[in-house]
Amino acid sequence: GAFSCNAYRKMERISSSADCLRQFTPWITRALYKTNVDITGKHISGLLLIKTMPDSSIRVVFSNEMGFSFFDFGFLPGNEFRVYQIIPQMNKKPVIKTLRKDFDLILFRDMDEQNRFTLKDSSGIYYGFPQSKGVNYYITDIHCSKLLKMQRASKRKPVAEAFMYLNPGAVPDSIFIRHLNFNFSIDLKKI
């Protein structure tokens, strides 16, 4: 049935270097995004600041137009993660974990080169990085000239996907993340 179908099983495993992906790594010293979050029928809009700190950790702060903070997260070297602040409505383990994994994906974190594997189908090349649960995929065209999308996947199928529009080595102009198993999306447009 539909549940046994594995989106990745039919792909061909190939050997490759991840050098290709480095050109798509977002280099964000400081960027502000107009942000819309839709989560199970609720809509939150505001500003999301992504900032690289002197210790090379990355702060992600989401606040409303008045400067009231919805959350303030730290993504630290060594794949450490810290919640500096979060509003009670969002202070739920699954919500925090989901947001952390979404930002890990788009910030190109937790990419363990030792365990990386690469799959190929007619539409593109899938660079897979195993996570504690599931796999993060970075999908490029066959020639690795553009990043088509990013996926967070269970063993069998994508659970979330993200699209990022950027010129290589630049700050992404827009980022869009959507979850495929429940109604949750994040839409970022650079200001």
Short mmCIF file of C-alpha atoms in Angstrom, two decimals:
data_model
loop_
_atom_site.label_atom_id
_atom_site.label_comp_id
_atom_site.label_asym_id
_atom_site.label_seq_id
_atom_site.Cartn_x
_atom_site.Cartn_y
_atom_site.Cartn_z
CA GLY A 1 0.00 0.00 0.00
CA ALA A 2 0.90 3.68 0.09
CA PHE A 3 2.53 3.34 3.49
CA SER A 4 5.12 0.79 2.40
CA CYS A 5 6.33 2.90 -0.49
CA ASN A 6 9.86 4.19 0.00
CA ALA A 7 10.59 7.39 -1.89
CA TYR A 8 14.36 6.79 -1.76
CA ARG A 9 14.66 3.05 -2.40
CA LYS A 10 14.56 3.22 -6.20
CA MET A 11 17.38 5.72 -6.40
CA GLU A 12 20.87 4.79 -7.44
CA ARG A 13 23.60 5.16 -4.81
CA ILE A 14 26.60 6.99 -6.27
CA SER A 15 29.91 8.18 -4.91
CA SER A 16 30.50 11.90 -4.82
CA SER A 17 32.22 14.61 -2.88
CA ALA A 18 30.25 17.15 -0.87
CA ASP A 19 32.37 19.95 -2.32
CA CYS A 20 29.44 20.71 -4.55
CA LEU A 21 27.29 21.58 -1.54
CA ARG A 22 29.73 24.06 -0.02
CA GLN A 23 28.83 26.67 -2.62
CA PHE A 24 25.24 26.67 -1.32
CA THR A 25 26.10 27.05 2.37
CA PRO A 26 24.43 30.26 3.52
CA TRP A 27 26.93 32.75 4.98
CA ILE A 28 24.82 34.88 7.26
CA THR A 29 26.61 37.40 9.43
CA ARG A 30 23.37 39.25 10.08
CA ALA A 31 20.10 39.07 8.17
CA LEU A 32 16.58 40.20 8.97
CA TYR A 33 13.58 38.43 7.43
CA LYS A 34 9.93 39.37 7.27
CA THR A 35 8.40 36.16 8.54
CA ASN A 36 5.06 34.41 8.35
CA VAL A 37 4.44 31.28 10.36
CA ASP A 38 1.31 29.20 9.88
CA ILE A 39 0.82 26.44 12.40
CA THR A 40 -2.37 24.38 12.63
CA GLY A 41 -4.68 27.25 11.79
CA LYS A 42 -2.80 29.95 13.71
CA HIS A 43 -0.91 32.69 11.91
CA ILE A 44 2.04 34.55 13.43
CA SER A 45 3.94 37.22 11.56
CA GLY A 46 6.99 39.17 12.59
CA LEU A 47 10.70 39.56 12.04
CA LEU A 48 13.28 36.82 12.22
CA LEU A 49 16.89 37.77 12.86
CA ILE A 50 19.67 35.33 12.00
CA LYS A 51 23.02 36.47 13.34
CA THR A 52 26.45 34.86 13.61
CA MET A 53 28.04 35.71 16.97
CA PRO A 54 31.77 36.30 17.65
CA ASP A 55 32.06 32.74 19.06
CA SER A 56 30.67 31.46 15.70
CA SER A 57 27.39 30.35 17.25
CA ILE A 58 24.25 31.42 15.39
CA ARG A 59 21.38 33.21 17.10
CA VAL A 60 17.89 32.93 15.64
CA VAL A 61 15.42 35.39 17.17
CA PHE A 62 11.79 35.66 16.11
CA SER A 63 9.87 38.70 17.37
CA ASN A 64 6.87 40.80 16.43
CA GLU A 65 7.04 44.30 14.91
CA MET A 66 7.07 45.77 18.46
CA GLY A 67 10.17 43.82 19.43
CA PHE A 68 8.37 41.27 21.63
CA SER A 69 10.29 38.00 21.30
CA PHE A 70 8.47 34.76 20.41
CA PHE A 71 11.68 32.76 20.66
CA ASP A 72 15.44 33.22 20.86
CA PHE A 73 17.55 30.17 19.99
CA GLY A 74 21.30 29.60 19.96
CA PHE A 75 22.89 27.13 17.54
CA LEU A 76 26.31 26.50 19.04
CA PRO A 77 29.47 24.88 17.69
CA GLY A 78 29.55 21.10 18.08
CA ASN A 79 25.88 20.92 17.20
CA GLU A 80 24.82 22.23 20.61
CA PHE A 81 21.49 24.00 20.88
CA ARG A 82 20.19 26.44 23.49
CA VAL A 83 16.81 28.02 24.13
CA TYR A 84 17.45 31.52 25.52
CA GLN A 85 13.79 32.48 25.53
CA ILE A 86 10.44 31.19 24.28
CA ILE A 87 6.82 32.17 24.84
CA PRO A 88 4.72 29.71 26.89
CA GLN A 89 2.45 28.83 23.91
CA MET A 90 5.47 27.59 21.96
CA ASN A 91 7.34 26.11 24.90
CA LYS A 92 6.56 22.52 24.06
CA LYS A 93 9.24 19.89 23.42
CA PRO A 94 7.88 18.81 19.99
CA VAL A 95 7.60 22.44 18.81
CA ILE A 96 11.14 23.31 19.93
CA LYS A 97 12.54 20.10 18.45
CA THR A 98 10.79 20.72 15.12
CA LEU A 99 12.04 24.31 14.92
CA ARG A 100 15.55 23.24 15.84
CA LYS A 101 15.59 20.57 13.11
CA ASP A 102 14.17 23.01 10.55
CA PHE A 103 16.89 25.56 11.26
CA ASP A 104 19.60 22.86 11.40
CA LEU A 105 18.51 21.92 7.88
CA ILE A 106 18.53 25.42 6.37
CA LEU A 107 21.68 26.52 8.22
CA PHE A 108 23.55 23.44 6.92
CA ARG A 109 24.30 22.14 10.43
CA ASP A 110 24.93 18.59 11.61
CA MET A 111 26.39 17.55 8.28
CA ASP A 112 28.59 14.63 9.23
CA GLU A 113 30.87 14.10 6.25
CA GLN A 114 31.88 10.60 7.49
CA ASN A 115 28.36 9.23 7.22
CA ARG A 116 27.23 11.13 4.16
CA PHE A 117 25.80 9.13 1.26
CA THR A 118 24.59 10.21 -2.15
CA LEU A 119 21.61 9.09 -4.20
CA LYS A 120 20.70 9.96 -7.75
CA ASP A 121 17.51 9.89 -9.80
CA SER A 122 16.49 11.49 -13.08
CA SER A 123 15.66 14.81 -11.40
CA GLY A 124 18.79 15.34 -9.35
CA ILE A 125 21.37 14.33 -6.79
CA TYR A 126 20.43 13.77 -3.14
CA TYR A 127 23.21 14.39 -0.60
CA GLY A 128 22.09 12.53 2.52
CA PHE A 129 23.29 13.32 6.04
CA PRO A 130 21.98 10.89 8.70
CA GLN A 131 20.52 12.57 11.81
CA SER A 132 19.69 11.09 15.21
CA LYS A 133 16.31 10.30 13.65
CA GLY A 134 16.01 10.22 9.87
CA VAL A 135 18.11 11.95 7.23
CA ASN A 136 18.63 15.51 5.97
CA TYR A 137 18.86 15.66 2.17
CA TYR A 138 20.26 18.51 0.10
CA ILE A 139 19.06 18.08 -3.46
CA THR A 140 20.83 19.64 -6.43
CA ASP A 141 20.37 19.37 -10.17
CA ILE A 142 22.49 16.73 -11.94
CA HIS A 143 25.31 19.23 -12.59
CA CYS A 144 25.24 20.65 -9.08
CA SER A 145 24.70 24.13 -10.45
CA LYS A 146 21.68 24.82 -8.26
CA LEU A 147 20.20 23.74 -4.97
CA LEU A 148 16.69 22.53 -5.81
CA LYS A 149 15.47 21.88 -2.29
CA MET A 150 16.25 20.46 1.11
CA GLN A 151 14.36 17.68 2.85
CA ARG A 152 14.06 16.26 6.31
CA ALA A 153 13.06 12.65 5.91
CA SER A 154 12.10 9.64 7.94
CA LYS A 155 13.57 6.35 6.75
CA ARG A 156 11.05 6.20 3.92
CA LYS A 157 9.74 9.60 2.97
CA PRO A 158 10.15 13.36 3.32
CA VAL A 159 8.51 14.89 6.42
CA ALA A 160 9.50 18.49 5.68
CA GLU A 161 10.99 20.38 2.78
CA ALA A 162 12.68 23.71 2.43
CA PHE A 163 13.48 25.97 -0.50
CA MET A 164 16.15 28.64 -0.37
CA TYR A 165 16.84 31.28 -2.96
CA LEU A 166 20.38 32.51 -2.88
CA ASN A 167 23.31 33.48 -5.01
CA PRO A 168 26.23 31.20 -4.13
CA GLY A 169 28.08 32.41 -1.05
CA ALA A 170 25.44 35.03 -0.34
CA VAL A 171 22.70 35.57 2.21
CA PRO A 172 19.50 33.80 1.11
CA ASP A 173 16.84 36.22 -0.23
CA SER A 174 14.00 33.97 0.77
CA ILE A 175 13.54 30.71 2.60
CA PHE A 176 10.41 28.61 2.72
CA ILE A 177 9.90 25.58 4.98
CA ARG A 178 6.84 23.38 4.95
CA HIS A 179 5.94 20.25 6.84
CA LEU A 180 4.32 17.48 4.89
CA ASN A 181 2.72 15.57 7.76
CA PHE A 182 0.98 18.46 9.54
CA ASN A 183 -0.04 22.02 8.78
CA PHE A 184 3.08 24.03 9.61
CA SER A 185 5.00 26.40 7.36
CA ILE A 186 7.56 29.17 7.76
CA ASP A 187 8.03 31.79 5.06
CA LEU A 188 11.03 34.15 5.24
CA LYS A 189 11.66 37.15 2.96
CA LYS A 190 14.83 39.17 3.40
CA ILE A 191 14.35 42.83 4.30
#
